[in-house]
CSV table of C-alpha atoms in Angstrom, one decimal:
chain,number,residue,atom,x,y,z
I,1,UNK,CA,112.3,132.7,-54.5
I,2,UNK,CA,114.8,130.0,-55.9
I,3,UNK,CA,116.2,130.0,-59.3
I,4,UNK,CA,115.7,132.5,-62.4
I,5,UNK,CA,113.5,135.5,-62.6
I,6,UNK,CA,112.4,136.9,-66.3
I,7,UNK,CA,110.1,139.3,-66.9
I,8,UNK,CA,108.4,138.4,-70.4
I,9,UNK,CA,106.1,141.2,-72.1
I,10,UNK,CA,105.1,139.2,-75.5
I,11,UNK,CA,104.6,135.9,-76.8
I,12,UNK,CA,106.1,134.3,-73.6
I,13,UNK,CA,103.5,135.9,-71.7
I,14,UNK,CA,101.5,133.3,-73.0
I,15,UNK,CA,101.7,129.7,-70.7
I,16,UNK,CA,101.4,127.0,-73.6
I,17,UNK,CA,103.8,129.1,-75.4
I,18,UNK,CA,106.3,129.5,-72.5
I,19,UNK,CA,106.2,125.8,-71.4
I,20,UNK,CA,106.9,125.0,-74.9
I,21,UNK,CA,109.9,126.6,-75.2
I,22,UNK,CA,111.4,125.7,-71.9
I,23,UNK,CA,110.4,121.8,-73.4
I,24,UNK,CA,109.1,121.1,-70.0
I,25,UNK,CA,105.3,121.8,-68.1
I,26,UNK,CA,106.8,124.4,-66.1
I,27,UNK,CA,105.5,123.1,-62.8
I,28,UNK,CA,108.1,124.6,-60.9
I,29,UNK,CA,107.1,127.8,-62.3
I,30,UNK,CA,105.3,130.7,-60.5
I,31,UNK,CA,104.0,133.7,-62.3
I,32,UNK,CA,102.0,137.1,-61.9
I,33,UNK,CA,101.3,139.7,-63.6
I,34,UNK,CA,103.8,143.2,-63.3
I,35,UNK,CA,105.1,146.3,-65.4
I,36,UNK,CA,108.1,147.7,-66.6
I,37,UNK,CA,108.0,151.2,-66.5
I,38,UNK,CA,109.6,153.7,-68.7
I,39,UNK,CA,110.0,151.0,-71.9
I,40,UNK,CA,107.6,150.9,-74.9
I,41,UNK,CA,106.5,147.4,-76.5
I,42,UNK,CA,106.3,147.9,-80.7
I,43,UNK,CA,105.4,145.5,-83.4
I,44,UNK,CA,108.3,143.7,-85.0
I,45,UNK,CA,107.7,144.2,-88.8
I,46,UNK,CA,106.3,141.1,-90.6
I,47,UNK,CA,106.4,139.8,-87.3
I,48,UNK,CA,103.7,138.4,-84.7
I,49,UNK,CA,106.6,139.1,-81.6
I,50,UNK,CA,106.9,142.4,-80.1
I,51,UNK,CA,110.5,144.1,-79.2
I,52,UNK,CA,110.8,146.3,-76.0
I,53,UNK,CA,113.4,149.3,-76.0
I,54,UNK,CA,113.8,152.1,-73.0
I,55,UNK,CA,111.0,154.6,-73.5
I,56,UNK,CA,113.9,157.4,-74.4
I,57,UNK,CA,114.4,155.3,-77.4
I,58,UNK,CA,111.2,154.0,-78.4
I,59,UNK,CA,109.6,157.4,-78.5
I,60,UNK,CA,111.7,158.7,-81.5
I,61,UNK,CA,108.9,156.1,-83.1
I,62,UNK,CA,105.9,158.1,-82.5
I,63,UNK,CA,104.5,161.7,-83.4
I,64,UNK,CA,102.5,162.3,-80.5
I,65,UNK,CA,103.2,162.2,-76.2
I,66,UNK,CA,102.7,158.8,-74.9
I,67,UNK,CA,100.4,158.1,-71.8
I,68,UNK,CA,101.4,156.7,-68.6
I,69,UNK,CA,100.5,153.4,-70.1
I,70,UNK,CA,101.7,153.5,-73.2
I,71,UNK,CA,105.2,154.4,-71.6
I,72,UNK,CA,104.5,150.9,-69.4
I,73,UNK,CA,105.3,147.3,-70.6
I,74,UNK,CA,102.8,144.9,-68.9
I,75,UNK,CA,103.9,141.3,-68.6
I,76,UNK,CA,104.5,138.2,-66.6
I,77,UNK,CA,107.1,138.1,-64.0
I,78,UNK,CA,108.0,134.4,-64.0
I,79,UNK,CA,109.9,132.6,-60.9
I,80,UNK,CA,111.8,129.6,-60.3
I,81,UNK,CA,113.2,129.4,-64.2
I,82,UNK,CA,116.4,126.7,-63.7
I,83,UNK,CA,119.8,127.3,-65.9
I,84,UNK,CA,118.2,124.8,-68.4
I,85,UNK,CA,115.2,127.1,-68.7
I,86,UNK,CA,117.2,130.3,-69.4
I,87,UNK,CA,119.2,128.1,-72.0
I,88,UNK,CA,116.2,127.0,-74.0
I,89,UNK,CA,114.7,130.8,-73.4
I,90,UNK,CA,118.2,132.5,-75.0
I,91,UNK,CA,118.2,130.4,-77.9
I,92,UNK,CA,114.4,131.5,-78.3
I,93,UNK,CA,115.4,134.6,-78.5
I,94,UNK,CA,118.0,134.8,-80.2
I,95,UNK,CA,120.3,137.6,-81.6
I,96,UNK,CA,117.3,140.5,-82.3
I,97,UNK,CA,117.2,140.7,-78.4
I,98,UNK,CA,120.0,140.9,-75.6
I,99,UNK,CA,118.8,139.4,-71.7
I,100,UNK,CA,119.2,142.0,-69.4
I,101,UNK,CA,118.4,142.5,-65.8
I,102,UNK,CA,115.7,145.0,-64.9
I,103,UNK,CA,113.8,146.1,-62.4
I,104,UNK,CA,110.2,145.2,-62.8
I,105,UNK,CA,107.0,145.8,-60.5
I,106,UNK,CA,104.8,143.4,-59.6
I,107,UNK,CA,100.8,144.0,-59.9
I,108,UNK,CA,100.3,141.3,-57.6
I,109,UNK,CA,100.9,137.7,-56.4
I,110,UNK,CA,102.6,134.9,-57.1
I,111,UNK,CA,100.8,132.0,-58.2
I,112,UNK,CA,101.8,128.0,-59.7
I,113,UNK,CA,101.4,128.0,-63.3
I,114,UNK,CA,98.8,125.7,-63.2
I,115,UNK,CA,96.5,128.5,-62.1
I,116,UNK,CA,96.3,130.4,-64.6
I,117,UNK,CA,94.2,130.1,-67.4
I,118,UNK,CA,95.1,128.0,-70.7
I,119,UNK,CA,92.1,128.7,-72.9
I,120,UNK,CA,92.2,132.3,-75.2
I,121,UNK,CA,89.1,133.7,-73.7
I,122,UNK,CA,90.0,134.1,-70.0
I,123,UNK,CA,93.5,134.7,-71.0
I,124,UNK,CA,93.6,138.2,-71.7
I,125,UNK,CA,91.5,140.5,-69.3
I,126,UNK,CA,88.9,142.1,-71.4
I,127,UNK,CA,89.3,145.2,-69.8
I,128,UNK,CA,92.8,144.8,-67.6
I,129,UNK,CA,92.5,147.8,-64.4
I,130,UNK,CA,94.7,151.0,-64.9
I,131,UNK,CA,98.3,150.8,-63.7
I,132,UNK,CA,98.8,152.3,-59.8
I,133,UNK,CA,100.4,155.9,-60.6
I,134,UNK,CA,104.1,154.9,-60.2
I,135,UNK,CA,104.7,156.4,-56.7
I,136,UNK,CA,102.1,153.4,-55.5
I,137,UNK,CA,103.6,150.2,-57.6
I,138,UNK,CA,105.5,147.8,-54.7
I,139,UNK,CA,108.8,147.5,-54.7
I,140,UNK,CA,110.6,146.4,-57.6
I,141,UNK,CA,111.8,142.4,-58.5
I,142,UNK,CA,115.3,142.2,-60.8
I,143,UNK,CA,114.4,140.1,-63.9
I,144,UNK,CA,116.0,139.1,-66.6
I,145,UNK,CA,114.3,140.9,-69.6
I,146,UNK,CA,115.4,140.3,-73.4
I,147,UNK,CA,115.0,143.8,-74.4
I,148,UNK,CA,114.9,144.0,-78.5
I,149,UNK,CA,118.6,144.9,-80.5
I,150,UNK,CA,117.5,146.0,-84.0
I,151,UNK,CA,115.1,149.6,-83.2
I,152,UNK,CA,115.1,150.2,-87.2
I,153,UNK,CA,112.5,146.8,-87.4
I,154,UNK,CA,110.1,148.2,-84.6
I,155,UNK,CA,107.0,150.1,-85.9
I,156,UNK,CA,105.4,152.9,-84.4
I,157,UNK,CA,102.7,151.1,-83.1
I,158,UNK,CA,102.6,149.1,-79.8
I,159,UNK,CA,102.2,145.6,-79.6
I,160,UNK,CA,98.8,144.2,-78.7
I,161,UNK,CA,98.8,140.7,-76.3
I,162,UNK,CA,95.1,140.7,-76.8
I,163,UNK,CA,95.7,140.7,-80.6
I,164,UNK,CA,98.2,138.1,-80.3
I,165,UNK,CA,96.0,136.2,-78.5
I,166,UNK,CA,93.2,135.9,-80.9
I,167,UNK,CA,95.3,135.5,-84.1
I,168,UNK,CA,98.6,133.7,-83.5
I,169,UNK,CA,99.2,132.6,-80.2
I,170,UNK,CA,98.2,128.8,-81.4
I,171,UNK,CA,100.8,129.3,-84.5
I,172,UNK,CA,103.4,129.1,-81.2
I,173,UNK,CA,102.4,125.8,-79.8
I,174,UNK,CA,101.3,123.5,-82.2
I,175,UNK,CA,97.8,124.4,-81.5
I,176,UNK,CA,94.8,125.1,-84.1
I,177,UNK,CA,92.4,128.2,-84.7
């Protein structure tokens, strides 16, 4: 693998939206899908983005135990991002989130970008398949990983792709509902 690795968890997820911040078609990209364990994903408030803190501090949040799941980030591990990439991906970002490296597991192959799926509908599985018990993930990829700065904007609710999906996602690249 050549280049950049980031683990994105939110809007990035999304392909139209990653290749339009990166202000290229991201052929050089590969992607599959992978978790972050031990992180919670929460709603931004007023926000359609998520923000991802370590599970230690993202359960002050919530009232009730958190599920295996619900203690998991799943995402996109994306290869091959050049120093130009990362550039255009920081400013993104901006100041609410800091990159870090972190240790994600992969849920399975690499593929080009031009495999996956474009269109909302095939996007998101309907029904994604339950995360291996953590003794069973693979082996862990380092990533770069924006993890989110201000914890007092975060709800106590995690952050839905699905959701985004079907409501905002075309608010993110130029698109049209």
């Amino acid at each position: 693998m050549s280049g950049y690795t980031a683990f994105f968890y939110g809007t990035l997820m999304h392909p139209k939206v990653l290749k339009a911040v990166i202000k290229n078609d991201g052929s050089h990209l590969q992607l599959c899908p992978a978790v972050l364990l031990d992180y919670t994903r929460h709603k931004v408030k007023g926000e359609d983005y998520p923000g991802v803190v370590p599970f230690d501090r993202g359960i002050k949040l919530f009232t009730h135990t958190l599920s295996q799941e619900e203690r998991s980030v799943r995402g996109t591990l994306v290869n091959g991002l050049t120093e130009k990439d990362i550039k255009f991906l920081d400013i993104f970002e901006g100041t609410e989130y800091i990159r870090e490296k972190l240790q994600a597991h992969p849920l399975g192959s690499f593929t080009d970008i031009s495999a996956h799926a474009m269109d909302e509908e095939t996007l998101v599985p309907a029904h994604p398949p339950p995360l291996p018990v953590p003794s069973d993930l693979s082996n862990t990829i380092e990533a770069e990983t924006y993890i989110y700065v201000h914890e007092i904007n975060l709800e106590a609710e995690l952050w839905s792709f699905e959701d985004f999906v079907k409501n905002n996602a075309w608010k993110w690249f130029g698109g049209t509902r």
